[in-house]
Amino acid sequence: MSEIYAPGSIAGPQGPAGPAGSQGSVTALASSVLPAAGNLFDANKVAHGFSVQSDGTLAPAAGWSSSGLIFCPGMTSMASNLPIDPSDATFALYDANGAFLNAVPVASFGSVYYPGPNMIGGCGAFPLPGTQVYVRFSWLDGRLNGSYGNAASLAGAMVCASTGTAAVPSNYVAFGFATPSDVDAKDAAVAANAATALLSALTVVPAEFAGAVLPGPMGGNRNAFNYRNAVADHTLCADGTLAPNAGWYVATVYAPGSTSFITNLPFYVSSPTLSVCTYDACGNFIADISSTLAACSGIASGRMNSNVVAPLPGNQTYVKFCYTDNSWSSYSYPGSAASCVFYSGNAASPPPASLNAMNQCRPFTGNDSAAVRTASSLGAATDQSFDATAVLNAFLATASATNPIKLILDGMFLTTGLVLATCGHTTIEGTGPGSGIAMIGNSPRDCIRIGEYTVAMGCSEGAYDVAAVARAAKNIVLRDFQVKPNFLSGEGGQTNAAADQPVSGAVAHGTYGILLNNCTDVLIDNITFLEAPANYCVCLSNVGFAKVVNSRFATAGTLHDGIHIDGPSEDIGIENCDFATGDDAIALNSPEGYGGDISRVTVTNCRFHHSLSFVRAYTSIDAAAMPSNNVHRIRNVVVSNCTGVCSNIGFVFGIFGAGLTPAPDVDQIQDFSVSNCTFSSQNVLMLLAQSCGLIRLSGVNYIPTSANPLVTVWNAIGQLTLEGVTVLRNPDGSGAPGALVSLISGSSVDRLALLNCRVVDEAGSSYAPVPCFVDVQGAVSAMLLEAIDLTHVASLASSAGWSGVTALRGGGVLGTGTQLPDSVMEDNTLYLSSNSGGAPSIKVGGVAKRLTLA
């Protein structure tokens, strides 16, 4: 959800906000589901001249300002360096609908509250009750000029945390307010530094917190019970070891630092011979916690009660428990999904019924100390005092199919690049915020890659004149750490010249954050990229069955893609990621790498913060650049439930200025769909610059910022469908798009369908009408119209008219009230004829018939 208002325009109490995606700022929608990004102080949501009242409403108050609703669901700790006044005004809590819950009393702020000025000290941490979804507070504008505290420290930063104590990072964006008007001016700085600020904030909030929002996109995704990792015919002893026991199973779940869990699994907690045990990141036993869980069980049966909130100590990485086959049928769980969600804070609801936890994750279960090592135990320096590359890569080289290994990054380590064994079977896992790898400045190597560099391949993800090799690397997991390329130089620095490659004489290529090629079964989970190296954050080439989830990509420069996929690759899932990239957030470039088809890619629940584009896809370029096999396919791509803003074109199909293929091939990009999304772009939403098959937009809300069309067609398209597409206009995007669909001269669409499309202006607003729904300067073989709403639209078609349309059909034609020439109409479709002054008409056997209405 998001509040909808402009700074300074509030007058009186605010009602609850509408549902996300209905009428909101797309920027707010894109950030509202991020625990930390939503906590970033936002000058756009400041109400000047108002303070928060004891009933949670706003009232006029000269010299005061109030925050917007700050999104911090279930958080139990907060830190801010704004001069919050919780005494003369109210520090208020709200539920998920924006309804007022209660005020936080002054006594709750403890030693960080100073009664003299009635203010919370800058950057002081204080508790939150955890019952809220939103908070709002007030301050006196005069305190922003440094009259209390250090003006240089007034950064407008705030961080909420669910475990431990929140703290504002030292590298947070600082603004040094001098006058109240600077609060508004700060918004430009927020935009310029958004990527760094958001990701700095995210390092404070533990990754496991995301599971606290049930049923959120991350609820149980990594923490779920996984039956494939259960140990058969064993039970768990009080000392954490396994003992043979026929008919029993021991399961492992990954729950780092979580303090609560909720489950519908009938596992045993109160039997003298069965235990529930916790373990650290290396798999070492910590404690038996059965006694603390007994109260959550049916004591007679000894099994966990369904959907009961149970405590965890919070010092564990893994939890193990026991169950039997007959538990499923004898204890009220027949046919139920086995879900077990671990999180921090208090649960408000049981595990979501739709959670298919049986196949969500594969936590590492090895306990061999030789196969699981922390970086520090290998001799790497956690203070980054020396290059740890040699000791870390020596351990990574020991991985094999019979000896899967895990490297635990228990700090931030300086390196020139980590190299995974060509067989895979490797997990690299961080220990949370502040852990990961920092690249030595100007290193021309990838931060993490598979296999050593060779003259033939260099830093490459593949060479176009080399046949794709077998996918020998399997079972690779990278999760829960940060990647900081070029730690010493800070930005860029590498060149793509062959002389600068790690191997003398190697082919010239850029360097990447994570390069995974020739592999399968890959999980990249909760990785934060604070900047790109010379090129992409993640490059996947010749890859199958890979997931990139819960990760954040912040880059600034040209060629700085977030996730870059080369052909051939297939079965790629991208979920719950954040992109603030200087180039494409996601690139599907099938002619690159070895070159080949890209198939079955899903992008869901992602947020885009001013990337150059949301998705770039192309299948061919001119023959001079790629002399053989330069036409490939991109098939079955689904983008759903995403929000965001891009700084250029949202979805770009094709390469500008390239010779493409001589003859259009309508199937180069097949079955590409965008559904249930809210987007805004500074150019067009979708540009079809190469030939495509079926392109579909369904349930898409578009907030326009320019006069550019939603969809522009430059090539030959098989079928283009817009269904349930709404142009939403408000102060964040009040443009009048030239058309919903525009075909330039020489382009064509075989079948164009516009179904239930409309333009909606925010209540009380008035914007210039959208010129037209369709601008056909190319050719359309058949156009279908159903339920078209011309409110806020000047005309159905542009001045180009209908000469490019061969056949117009659909029950929605007559409802548009538009007069149409007889020549364009298909048989058996009712319409108003422009040939007869608007008479209701129908064509039968190609002959126009006029209707007389009785």
mmCIF file with all atom_site columns, C-alpha atoms in Angstrom, residues 33 35 73-75 162 205-224 254 256 258-262 340-352 355 550 576:
data_model
loop_
_atom_site.group_PDB
_atom_site.id
_atom_site.type_symbol
_atom_site.label_atom_id
_atom_site.label_alt_id
_atom_site.label_comp_id
_atom_site.label_asym_id
_atom_site.label_entity_id
_atom_site.label_seq_id
_atom_site.pdbx_PDB_ins_code
_atom_site.Cartn_x
_atom_site.Cartn_y
_atom_site.Cartn_z
_atom_site.occupancy
_atom_site.B_iso_or_equiv
_atom_site.pdbx_formal_charge
_atom_site.auth_seq_id
_atom_site.auth_comp_id
_atom_site.auth_asym_id
_atom_site.auth_atom_id
_atom_site.pdbx_PDB_model_num
ATOM 1  C CA . VAL A 1 33  ? 7.308  -4.010  0.307  1.00 0.00 ? 33  VAL A CA 1
ATOM 2  C CA . PRO A 1 35  ? 11.537 -3.503  4.944  1.00 0.00 ? 35  PRO A CA 1
ATOM 3  C CA . PRO A 1 73  ? 6.059  -4.276  9.738  1.00 0.00 ? 73  PRO A CA 1
ATOM 4  C CA . GLY A 1 74  ? 6.779  -6.137  12.958 1.00 0.00 ? 74  GLY A CA 1
ATOM 5  C CA . MET A 1 75  ? 10.048 -4.286  13.532 1.00 0.00 ? 75  MET A CA 1
ATOM 6  C CA . SER A 1 162 ? 13.695 -6.944  13.760 1.00 0.00 ? 162 SER A CA 1
ATOM 7  C CA . VAL A 1 205 ? 17.894 -5.430  8.426  1.00 0.00 ? 205 VAL A CA 1
ATOM 8  C CA . PRO A 1 206 ? 18.549 -9.173  8.753  1.00 0.00 ? 206 PRO A CA 1
ATOM 9  C CA . ALA A 1 207 ? 17.628 -11.083 5.641  1.00 0.00 ? 207 ALA A CA 1
ATOM 10 C CA . GLU A 1 208 ? 15.600 -13.589 7.612  1.00 0.00 ? 208 GLU A CA 1
ATOM 11 C CA . PHE A 1 209 ? 13.161 -10.844 8.616  1.00 0.00 ? 209 PHE A CA 1
ATOM 12 C CA . ALA A 1 210 ? 11.475 -11.094 5.240  1.00 0.00 ? 210 ALA A CA 1
ATOM 13 C CA . GLY A 1 211 ? 9.847  -14.327 6.371  1.00 0.00 ? 211 GLY A CA 1
ATOM 14 C CA . ALA A 1 212 ? 7.935  -12.401 9.027  1.00 0.00 ? 212 ALA A CA 1
ATOM 15 C CA . VAL A 1 213 ? 5.523  -10.989 6.478  1.00 0.00 ? 213 VAL A CA 1
ATOM 16 C CA . LEU A 1 214 ? 3.138  -13.902 5.991  1.00 0.00 ? 214 LEU A CA 1
ATOM 17 C CA . PRO A 1 215 ? 2.306  -14.786 3.301  1.00 0.00 ? 215 PRO A CA 1
ATOM 18 C CA . GLY A 1 216 ? 4.949  -12.605 1.712  1.00 0.00 ? 216 GLY A CA 1
ATOM 19 C CA . PRO A 1 217 ? 6.985  -13.339 -1.397 1.00 0.00 ? 217 PRO A CA 1
ATOM 20 C CA . MET A 1 218 ? 9.829  -14.638 0.765  1.00 0.00 ? 218 MET A CA 1
ATOM 21 C CA . GLY A 1 219 ? 7.694  -16.408 3.368  1.00 0.00 ? 219 GLY A CA 1
ATOM 22 C CA . GLY A 1 220 ? 9.379  -19.785 3.729  1.00 0.00 ? 220 GLY A CA 1
ATOM 23 C CA . ASN A 1 221 ? 11.219 -19.579 0.435  1.00 0.00 ? 221 ASN A CA 1
ATOM 24 C CA . ARG A 1 222 ? 14.575 -20.403 2.043  1.00 0.00 ? 222 ARG A CA 1
ATOM 25 C CA . ASN A 1 223 ? 13.416 -21.514 5.474  1.00 0.00 ? 223 ASN A CA 1
ATOM 26 C CA . ALA A 1 224 ? 10.896 -24.149 4.402  1.00 0.00 ? 224 ALA A CA 1
ATOM 27 C CA . TYR A 1 254 ? 17.774 -23.223 7.422  1.00 0.00 ? 254 TYR A CA 1
ATOM 28 C CA . PRO A 1 256 ? 19.657 -18.154 10.602 1.00 0.00 ? 256 PRO A CA 1
ATOM 29 C CA . SER A 1 258 ? 15.276 -16.415 13.569 1.00 0.00 ? 258 SER A CA 1
ATOM 30 C CA . THR A 1 259 ? 13.522 -16.000 16.912 1.00 0.00 ? 259 THR A CA 1
ATOM 31 C CA . SER A 1 260 ? 10.154 -17.547 16.047 1.00 0.00 ? 260 SER A CA 1
ATOM 32 C CA . PHE A 1 261 ? 8.612  -20.118 13.741 1.00 0.00 ? 261 PHE A CA 1
ATOM 33 C CA . ILE A 1 262 ? 5.233  -21.441 12.745 1.00 0.00 ? 262 ILE A CA 1
ATOM 34 C CA . CYS A 1 340 ? 7.497  -24.555 8.162  1.00 0.00 ? 340 CYS A CA 1
ATOM 35 C CA . VAL A 1 341 ? 8.331  -20.845 8.212  1.00 0.00 ? 341 VAL A CA 1
ATOM 36 C CA . PHE A 1 342 ? 11.027 -19.282 10.393 1.00 0.00 ? 342 PHE A CA 1
ATOM 37 C CA . TYR A 1 343 ? 11.277 -15.556 11.018 1.00 0.00 ? 343 TYR A CA 1
ATOM 38 C CA . SER A 1 344 ? 11.838 -12.839 13.593 1.00 0.00 ? 344 SER A CA 1
ATOM 39 C CA . GLY A 1 345 ? 9.079  -11.046 15.460 1.00 0.00 ? 345 GLY A CA 1
ATOM 40 C CA . ASN A 1 346 ? 5.518  -12.201 16.010 1.00 0.00 ? 346 ASN A CA 1
ATOM 41 C CA . ALA A 1 347 ? 3.411  -14.062 13.482 1.00 0.00 ? 347 ALA A CA 1
ATOM 42 C CA . ALA A 1 348 ? 0.041  -12.628 12.569 1.00 0.00 ? 348 ALA A CA 1
ATOM 43 C CA . SER A 1 349 ? -1.205 -15.575 10.548 1.00 0.00 ? 349 SER A CA 1
ATOM 44 C CA . PRO A 1 350 ? -0.443 -19.262 9.948  1.00 0.00 ? 350 PRO A CA 1
ATOM 45 C CA . PRO A 1 351 ? 1.725  -20.467 7.065  1.00 0.00 ? 351 PRO A CA 1
ATOM 46 C CA . PRO A 1 352 ? 0.048  -19.572 3.792  1.00 0.00 ? 352 PRO A CA 1
ATOM 47 C CA . LEU A 1 355 ? 3.098  -22.410 0.263  1.00 0.00 ? 355 LEU A CA 1
ATOM 48 C CA . ASN A 1 550 ? 15.925 -11.972 -2.817 1.00 0.00 ? 550 ASN A CA 1
ATOM 49 C CA . ASN A 1 576 ? 11.847 -10.807 -5.239 1.00 0.00 ? 576 ASN A CA 1
#
